[in-house]
mmCIF file with all atom_site columns, C-alpha atoms in Angstrom:
data_model
loop_
_atom_site.group_PDB
_atom_site.id
_atom_site.type_symbol
_atom_site.label_atom_id
_atom_site.label_alt_id
_atom_site.label_comp_id
_atom_site.label_asym_id
_atom_site.label_entity_id
_atom_site.label_seq_id
_atom_site.pdbx_PDB_ins_code
_atom_site.Cartn_x
_atom_site.Cartn_y
_atom_site.Cartn_z
_atom_site.occupancy
_atom_site.B_iso_or_equiv
_atom_site.pdbx_formal_charge
_atom_site.auth_seq_id
_atom_site.auth_comp_id
_atom_site.auth_asym_id
_atom_site.auth_atom_id
_atom_site.pdbx_PDB_model_num
ATOM 1   C CA . MET A 1 1   ? 53.949 -214.335 203.234 1.00 95.00 ? 228 MET A CA 1
ATOM 2   C CA . LYS A 1 2   ? 52.943 -210.773 204.174 1.00 97.00 ? 229 LYS A CA 1
ATOM 3   C CA . SER A 1 3   ? 49.963 -209.768 206.261 1.00 98.00 ? 230 SER A CA 1
ATOM 4   C CA . TYR A 1 4   ? 48.402 -206.296 206.404 1.00 98.00 ? 231 TYR A CA 1
ATOM 5   C CA . ARG A 1 5   ? 45.466 -204.889 208.404 1.00 98.00 ? 232 ARG A CA 1
ATOM 6   C CA . LYS A 1 6   ? 43.771 -201.514 208.291 1.00 98.00 ? 233 LYS A CA 1
ATOM 7   C CA . GLU A 1 7   ? 40.427 -200.122 209.410 1.00 98.00 ? 234 GLU A CA 1
ATOM 8   C CA . LEU A 1 8   ? 38.581 -197.650 207.215 1.00 98.00 ? 235 LEU A CA 1
ATOM 9   C CA . VAL A 1 9   ? 36.318 -195.312 209.187 1.00 98.00 ? 236 VAL A CA 1
ATOM 10  C CA . PHE A 1 10  ? 33.011 -193.930 207.948 1.00 98.00 ? 237 PHE A CA 1
ATOM 11  C CA . ASN A 1 11  ? 30.607 -191.442 209.490 1.00 97.00 ? 238 ASN A CA 1
ATOM 12  C CA . VAL A 1 12  ? 27.696 -191.282 207.057 1.00 97.00 ? 239 VAL A CA 1
ATOM 13  C CA . PRO A 1 13  ? 25.391 -188.327 207.828 1.00 97.00 ? 240 PRO A CA 1
ATOM 14  C CA . ALA A 1 14  ? 22.340 -190.049 206.286 1.00 97.00 ? 241 ALA A CA 1
ATOM 15  C CA . ARG A 1 15  ? 20.594 -193.217 207.453 1.00 97.00 ? 242 ARG A CA 1
ATOM 16  C CA . ARG A 1 16  ? 21.465 -195.058 204.225 1.00 97.00 ? 243 ARG A CA 1
ATOM 17  C CA . ALA A 1 17  ? 24.193 -194.658 201.602 1.00 97.00 ? 244 ALA A CA 1
ATOM 18  C CA . TYR A 1 18  ? 26.288 -196.586 199.086 1.00 97.00 ? 245 TYR A CA 1
ATOM 19  C CA . ILE A 1 19  ? 29.943 -195.506 199.013 1.00 98.00 ? 246 ILE A CA 1
ATOM 20  C CA . ASN A 1 20  ? 32.466 -196.681 196.442 1.00 98.00 ? 247 ASN A CA 1
ATOM 21  C CA . ILE A 1 21  ? 35.546 -197.732 198.439 1.00 98.00 ? 248 ILE A CA 1
ATOM 22  C CA . THR A 1 22  ? 37.449 -199.413 195.598 1.00 98.00 ? 249 THR A CA 1
ATOM 23  C CA . GLN A 1 23  ? 40.241 -196.827 195.548 1.00 98.00 ? 250 GLN A CA 1
ATOM 24  C CA . GLN A 1 24  ? 40.635 -196.946 199.335 1.00 98.00 ? 251 GLN A CA 1
ATOM 25  C CA . VAL A 1 25  ? 41.013 -200.732 199.138 1.00 99.00 ? 252 VAL A CA 1
ATOM 26  C CA . GLN A 1 26  ? 43.530 -200.392 196.283 1.00 98.00 ? 253 GLN A CA 1
ATOM 27  C CA . ASP A 1 27  ? 45.444 -197.843 198.385 1.00 98.00 ? 254 ASP A CA 1
ATOM 28  C CA . CYS A 1 28  ? 45.642 -200.464 201.156 1.00 98.00 ? 255 CYS A CA 1
ATOM 29  C CA . ILE A 1 29  ? 46.970 -203.012 198.655 1.00 98.00 ? 256 ILE A CA 1
ATOM 30  C CA . ASP A 1 30  ? 49.591 -200.490 197.539 1.00 98.00 ? 257 ASP A CA 1
ATOM 31  C CA . GLU A 1 31  ? 50.576 -199.817 201.182 1.00 98.00 ? 258 GLU A CA 1
ATOM 32  C CA . SER A 1 32  ? 50.817 -203.547 201.919 1.00 98.00 ? 259 SER A CA 1
ATOM 33  C CA . GLY A 1 33  ? 53.288 -204.255 199.142 1.00 98.00 ? 260 GLY A CA 1
ATOM 34  C CA . VAL A 1 34  ? 51.423 -207.484 198.317 1.00 98.00 ? 261 VAL A CA 1
ATOM 35  C CA . LYS A 1 35  ? 51.607 -208.309 194.609 1.00 98.00 ? 262 LYS A CA 1
ATOM 36  C CA . GLU A 1 36  ? 49.866 -211.723 194.617 1.00 98.00 ? 263 GLU A CA 1
ATOM 37  C CA . GLY A 1 37  ? 47.307 -212.634 197.245 1.00 98.00 ? 264 GLY A CA 1
ATOM 38  C CA . LEU A 1 38  ? 43.858 -211.984 198.628 1.00 98.00 ? 265 LEU A CA 1
ATOM 39  C CA . VAL A 1 39  ? 42.090 -209.048 200.224 1.00 99.00 ? 266 VAL A CA 1
ATOM 40  C CA . LEU A 1 40  ? 39.190 -209.386 202.654 1.00 99.00 ? 267 LEU A CA 1
ATOM 41  C CA . VAL A 1 41  ? 37.009 -206.302 203.097 1.00 99.00 ? 268 VAL A CA 1
ATOM 42  C CA . ASN A 1 42  ? 34.287 -206.611 205.723 1.00 98.00 ? 269 ASN A CA 1
ATOM 43  C CA . ALA A 1 43  ? 31.895 -204.359 207.567 1.00 98.00 ? 270 ALA A CA 1
ATOM 44  C CA . MET A 1 44  ? 32.565 -204.495 211.290 1.00 98.00 ? 271 MET A CA 1
ATOM 45  C CA . HIS A 1 45  ? 28.998 -203.501 212.143 1.00 97.00 ? 272 HIS A CA 1
ATOM 46  C CA . ILE A 1 46  ? 25.838 -205.587 211.832 1.00 97.00 ? 273 ILE A CA 1
ATOM 47  C CA . THR A 1 47  ? 23.892 -202.783 210.108 1.00 98.00 ? 274 THR A CA 1
ATOM 48  C CA . ALA A 1 48  ? 26.381 -202.183 207.288 1.00 98.00 ? 275 ALA A CA 1
ATOM 49  C CA . SER A 1 49  ? 27.520 -204.170 204.275 1.00 98.00 ? 276 SER A CA 1
ATOM 50  C CA . VAL A 1 50  ? 30.398 -204.566 201.837 1.00 98.00 ? 277 VAL A CA 1
ATOM 51  C CA . PHE A 1 51  ? 29.595 -205.835 198.349 1.00 98.00 ? 278 PHE A CA 1
ATOM 52  C CA . VAL A 1 52  ? 30.754 -205.786 194.722 1.00 98.00 ? 279 VAL A CA 1
ATOM 53  C CA . ASN A 1 53  ? 28.675 -204.264 191.960 1.00 98.00 ? 280 ASN A CA 1
ATOM 54  C CA . ASP A 1 54  ? 28.567 -201.552 189.284 1.00 97.00 ? 281 ASP A CA 1
ATOM 55  C CA . ASP A 1 55  ? 29.033 -197.870 190.161 1.00 97.00 ? 282 ASP A CA 1
ATOM 56  C CA . GLU A 1 56  ? 25.897 -196.650 188.431 1.00 96.00 ? 283 GLU A CA 1
ATOM 57  C CA . PRO A 1 57  ? 23.562 -194.200 190.232 1.00 94.00 ? 284 PRO A CA 1
ATOM 58  C CA . GLY A 1 58  ? 20.386 -195.715 188.776 1.00 97.00 ? 285 GLY A CA 1
ATOM 59  C CA . LEU A 1 59  ? 21.403 -199.119 190.120 1.00 97.00 ? 286 LEU A CA 1
ATOM 60  C CA . HIS A 1 60  ? 21.954 -197.624 193.570 1.00 96.00 ? 287 HIS A CA 1
ATOM 61  C CA . GLN A 1 61  ? 18.442 -196.151 193.432 1.00 97.00 ? 288 GLN A CA 1
ATOM 62  C CA . ASP A 1 62  ? 17.188 -199.604 192.439 1.00 98.00 ? 289 ASP A CA 1
ATOM 63  C CA . PHE A 1 63  ? 18.965 -201.113 195.479 1.00 97.00 ? 290 PHE A CA 1
ATOM 64  C CA . GLU A 1 64  ? 17.244 -198.573 197.706 1.00 97.00 ? 291 GLU A CA 1
ATOM 65  C CA . LYS A 1 65  ? 13.788 -199.230 196.246 1.00 98.00 ? 292 LYS A CA 1
ATOM 66  C CA . TRP A 1 66  ? 14.252 -203.017 196.322 1.00 98.00 ? 293 TRP A CA 1
ATOM 67  C CA . LEU A 1 67  ? 15.586 -203.104 199.880 1.00 98.00 ? 294 LEU A CA 1
ATOM 68  C CA . GLU A 1 68  ? 12.860 -200.768 201.154 1.00 98.00 ? 295 GLU A CA 1
ATOM 69  C CA . GLY A 1 69  ? 10.302 -203.073 199.535 1.00 98.00 ? 296 GLY A CA 1
ATOM 70  C CA . LEU A 1 70  ? 11.766 -206.097 201.312 1.00 98.00 ? 297 LEU A CA 1
ATOM 71  C CA . ALA A 1 71  ? 12.504 -204.474 204.681 1.00 98.00 ? 298 ALA A CA 1
ATOM 72  C CA . PRO A 1 72  ? 10.896 -201.045 204.975 1.00 98.00 ? 299 PRO A CA 1
ATOM 73  C CA . GLU A 1 73  ? 12.312 -198.742 207.631 1.00 97.00 ? 300 GLU A CA 1
ATOM 74  C CA . LYS A 1 74  ? 8.875  -197.672 208.874 1.00 97.00 ? 301 LYS A CA 1
ATOM 75  C CA . PRO A 1 75  ? 6.663  -198.253 210.691 1.00 97.00 ? 302 PRO A CA 1
ATOM 76  C CA . TYR A 1 76  ? 9.196  -199.106 213.355 1.00 95.00 ? 303 TYR A CA 1
ATOM 77  C CA . SER A 1 77  ? 6.523  -201.018 215.276 1.00 95.00 ? 304 SER A CA 1
ATOM 78  C CA . GLN A 1 78  ? 6.393  -203.769 212.623 1.00 96.00 ? 305 GLN A CA 1
ATOM 79  C CA . TYR A 1 79  ? 9.620  -205.294 213.984 1.00 97.00 ? 306 TYR A CA 1
ATOM 80  C CA . LYS A 1 80  ? 10.021 -207.203 217.238 1.00 95.00 ? 307 LYS A CA 1
ATOM 81  C CA . HIS A 1 81  ? 13.706 -206.139 217.377 1.00 96.00 ? 308 HIS A CA 1
ATOM 82  C CA . ASN A 1 82  ? 12.822 -202.461 217.619 1.00 95.00 ? 309 ASN A CA 1
ATOM 83  C CA . GLY A 1 83  ? 12.577 -201.212 221.161 1.00 90.00 ? 310 GLY A CA 1
ATOM 84  C CA . TYR A 1 84  ? 15.670 -199.425 222.380 1.00 86.00 ? 311 TYR A CA 1
ATOM 85  C CA . GLU A 1 85  ? 16.751 -198.922 218.742 1.00 91.00 ? 312 GLU A CA 1
ATOM 86  C CA . ASP A 1 86  ? 14.799 -198.432 215.531 1.00 96.00 ? 313 ASP A CA 1
ATOM 87  C CA . ASN A 1 87  ? 17.142 -200.261 213.183 1.00 97.00 ? 314 ASN A CA 1
ATOM 88  C CA . ALA A 1 88  ? 15.640 -203.721 212.590 1.00 98.00 ? 315 ALA A CA 1
ATOM 89  C CA . ASP A 1 89  ? 15.330 -202.918 208.887 1.00 98.00 ? 316 ASP A CA 1
ATOM 90  C CA . ALA A 1 90  ? 19.080 -202.178 208.741 1.00 98.00 ? 317 ALA A CA 1
ATOM 91  C CA . HIS A 1 91  ? 19.882 -205.624 210.139 1.00 98.00 ? 318 HIS A CA 1
ATOM 92  C CA . LEU A 1 92  ? 17.706 -207.251 207.474 1.00 98.00 ? 319 LEU A CA 1
ATOM 93  C CA . LYS A 1 93  ? 19.171 -205.136 204.654 1.00 98.00 ? 320 LYS A CA 1
ATOM 94  C CA . ARG A 1 94  ? 22.690 -206.087 205.715 1.00 98.00 ? 321 ARG A CA 1
ATOM 95  C CA . GLN A 1 95  ? 21.710 -209.756 205.695 1.00 97.00 ? 322 GLN A CA 1
ATOM 96  C CA . ILE A 1 96  ? 20.573 -209.431 202.087 1.00 97.00 ? 323 ILE A CA 1
ATOM 97  C CA . MET A 1 97  ? 23.530 -207.351 200.829 1.00 98.00 ? 324 MET A CA 1
ATOM 98  C CA . GLY A 1 98  ? 26.207 -209.358 202.634 1.00 97.00 ? 325 GLY A CA 1
ATOM 99  C CA . ARG A 1 99  ? 28.990 -208.863 205.105 1.00 96.00 ? 326 ARG A CA 1
ATOM 100 C CA . GLU A 1 100 ? 32.200 -209.015 203.109 1.00 98.00 ? 327 GLU A CA 1
ATOM 101 C CA . VAL A 1 101 ? 34.107 -209.214 199.865 1.00 98.00 ? 328 VAL A CA 1
ATOM 102 C CA . VAL A 1 102 ? 37.113 -211.425 199.203 1.00 98.00 ? 329 VAL A CA 1
ATOM 103 C CA . ALA A 1 103 ? 39.002 -210.453 196.055 1.00 98.00 ? 330 ALA A CA 1
ATOM 104 C CA . ALA A 1 104 ? 42.131 -211.615 194.277 1.00 98.00 ? 331 ALA A CA 1
ATOM 105 C CA . ILE A 1 105 ? 45.213 -209.429 194.005 1.00 98.00 ? 332 ILE A CA 1
ATOM 106 C CA . THR A 1 106 ? 47.244 -209.924 190.837 1.00 98.00 ? 333 THR A CA 1
ATOM 107 C CA . ASN A 1 107 ? 50.305 -207.845 189.971 1.00 98.00 ? 334 ASN A CA 1
ATOM 108 C CA . GLY A 1 108 ? 49.490 -205.574 192.919 1.00 98.00 ? 335 GLY A CA 1
ATOM 109 C CA . LYS A 1 109 ? 45.998 -204.696 191.674 1.00 98.00 ? 336 LYS A CA 1
ATOM 110 C CA . LEU A 1 110 ? 42.444 -205.819 192.381 1.00 98.00 ? 337 LEU A CA 1
ATOM 111 C CA . ASP A 1 111 ? 41.744 -208.582 189.863 1.00 98.00 ? 338 ASP A CA 1
ATOM 112 C CA . PHE A 1 112 ? 38.268 -207.418 188.834 1.00 97.00 ? 339 PHE A CA 1
ATOM 113 C CA . GLY A 1 113 ? 36.062 -207.501 185.775 1.00 96.00 ? 340 GLY A CA 1
ATOM 114 C CA . PRO A 1 114 ? 35.523 -204.272 183.840 1.00 95.00 ? 341 PRO A CA 1
ATOM 115 C CA . TRP A 1 115 ? 32.633 -202.853 185.897 1.00 96.00 ? 342 TRP A CA 1
ATOM 116 C CA . GLU A 1 116 ? 33.255 -204.372 189.320 1.00 98.00 ? 343 GLU A CA 1
ATOM 117 C CA . GLN A 1 117 ? 33.700 -201.976 192.221 1.00 98.00 ? 344 GLN A CA 1
ATOM 118 C CA . ILE A 1 118 ? 33.684 -202.445 196.004 1.00 98.00 ? 345 ILE A CA 1
ATOM 119 C CA . PHE A 1 119 ? 30.980 -200.641 197.976 1.00 98.00 ? 346 PHE A CA 1
ATOM 120 C CA . TYR A 1 120 ? 30.298 -199.880 201.596 1.00 98.00 ? 347 TYR A CA 1
ATOM 121 C CA . GLY A 1 121 ? 26.548 -200.026 202.184 1.00 98.00 ? 348 GLY A CA 1
ATOM 122 C CA . GLU A 1 122 ? 25.297 -198.100 205.192 1.00 98.00 ? 349 GLU A CA 1
ATOM 123 C CA . PHE A 1 123 ? 21.811 -198.924 206.454 1.00 98.00 ? 350 PHE A CA 1
ATOM 124 C CA . ASP A 1 124 ? 21.826 -197.224 209.886 1.00 98.00 ? 351 ASP A CA 1
ATOM 125 C CA . GLY A 1 125 ? 24.135 -194.235 209.604 1.00 97.00 ? 352 GLY A CA 1
ATOM 126 C CA . LYS A 1 126 ? 24.645 -191.052 211.573 1.00 96.00 ? 353 LYS A CA 1
ATOM 127 C CA . ARG A 1 127 ? 27.431 -192.578 213.657 1.00 95.00 ? 354 ARG A CA 1
ATOM 128 C CA . GLN A 1 128 ? 30.998 -193.778 213.195 1.00 97.00 ? 355 GLN A CA 1
ATOM 129 C CA . LYS A 1 129 ? 31.479 -197.235 211.722 1.00 98.00 ? 356 LYS A CA 1
ATOM 130 C CA . ARG A 1 130 ? 34.485 -199.295 210.595 1.00 98.00 ? 357 ARG A CA 1
ATOM 131 C CA . VAL A 1 131 ? 35.412 -201.532 207.695 1.00 98.00 ? 358 VAL A CA 1
ATOM 132 C CA . LEU A 1 132 ? 38.271 -204.016 208.044 1.00 98.00 ? 359 LEU A CA 1
ATOM 133 C CA . VAL A 1 133 ? 40.735 -204.485 205.188 1.00 99.00 ? 360 VAL A CA 1
ATOM 134 C CA . LYS A 1 134 ? 42.897 -207.606 205.656 1.00 98.00 ? 361 LYS A CA 1
ATOM 135 C CA . ILE A 1 135 ? 45.464 -208.548 203.021 1.00 99.00 ? 362 ILE A CA 1
ATOM 136 C CA . ILE A 1 136 ? 47.589 -211.672 202.813 1.00 98.00 ? 363 ILE A CA 1
ATOM 137 C CA . GLY A 1 137 ? 50.009 -212.697 200.100 1.00 98.00 ? 364 GLY A CA 1
ATOM 138 C CA . GLU A 1 138 ? 53.458 -212.176 198.719 1.00 98.00 ? 365 GLU A CA 1
#
């Protein structure tokens, strides 16, 4: 069995963003040489997320509206966590959107449905963050 590890690095200039990382993950699969196995993709920061969904701009706007309704960024004073930092909302958004994706690899490719894509969700940007890609298989 083969094992492969790589960190993807992001420095999002905005506070929040949704970035399609499907091709970067597929590139890792290609580099690994794994033809049959599993890939784990997880955000290594508590204010970011990795999830699977459709790459449709209207849906991303819906995510933003929905998440802001559930955990609005402001006023910062509404959260007990906020003190040194002002990112309590980002922690809550990450909790909702999830930490990681585990996907099957078949014939060296992500084994996805027709519209599935992997996204990095940033909820407290403006600094460098990492995403772990871990692949195991044959």
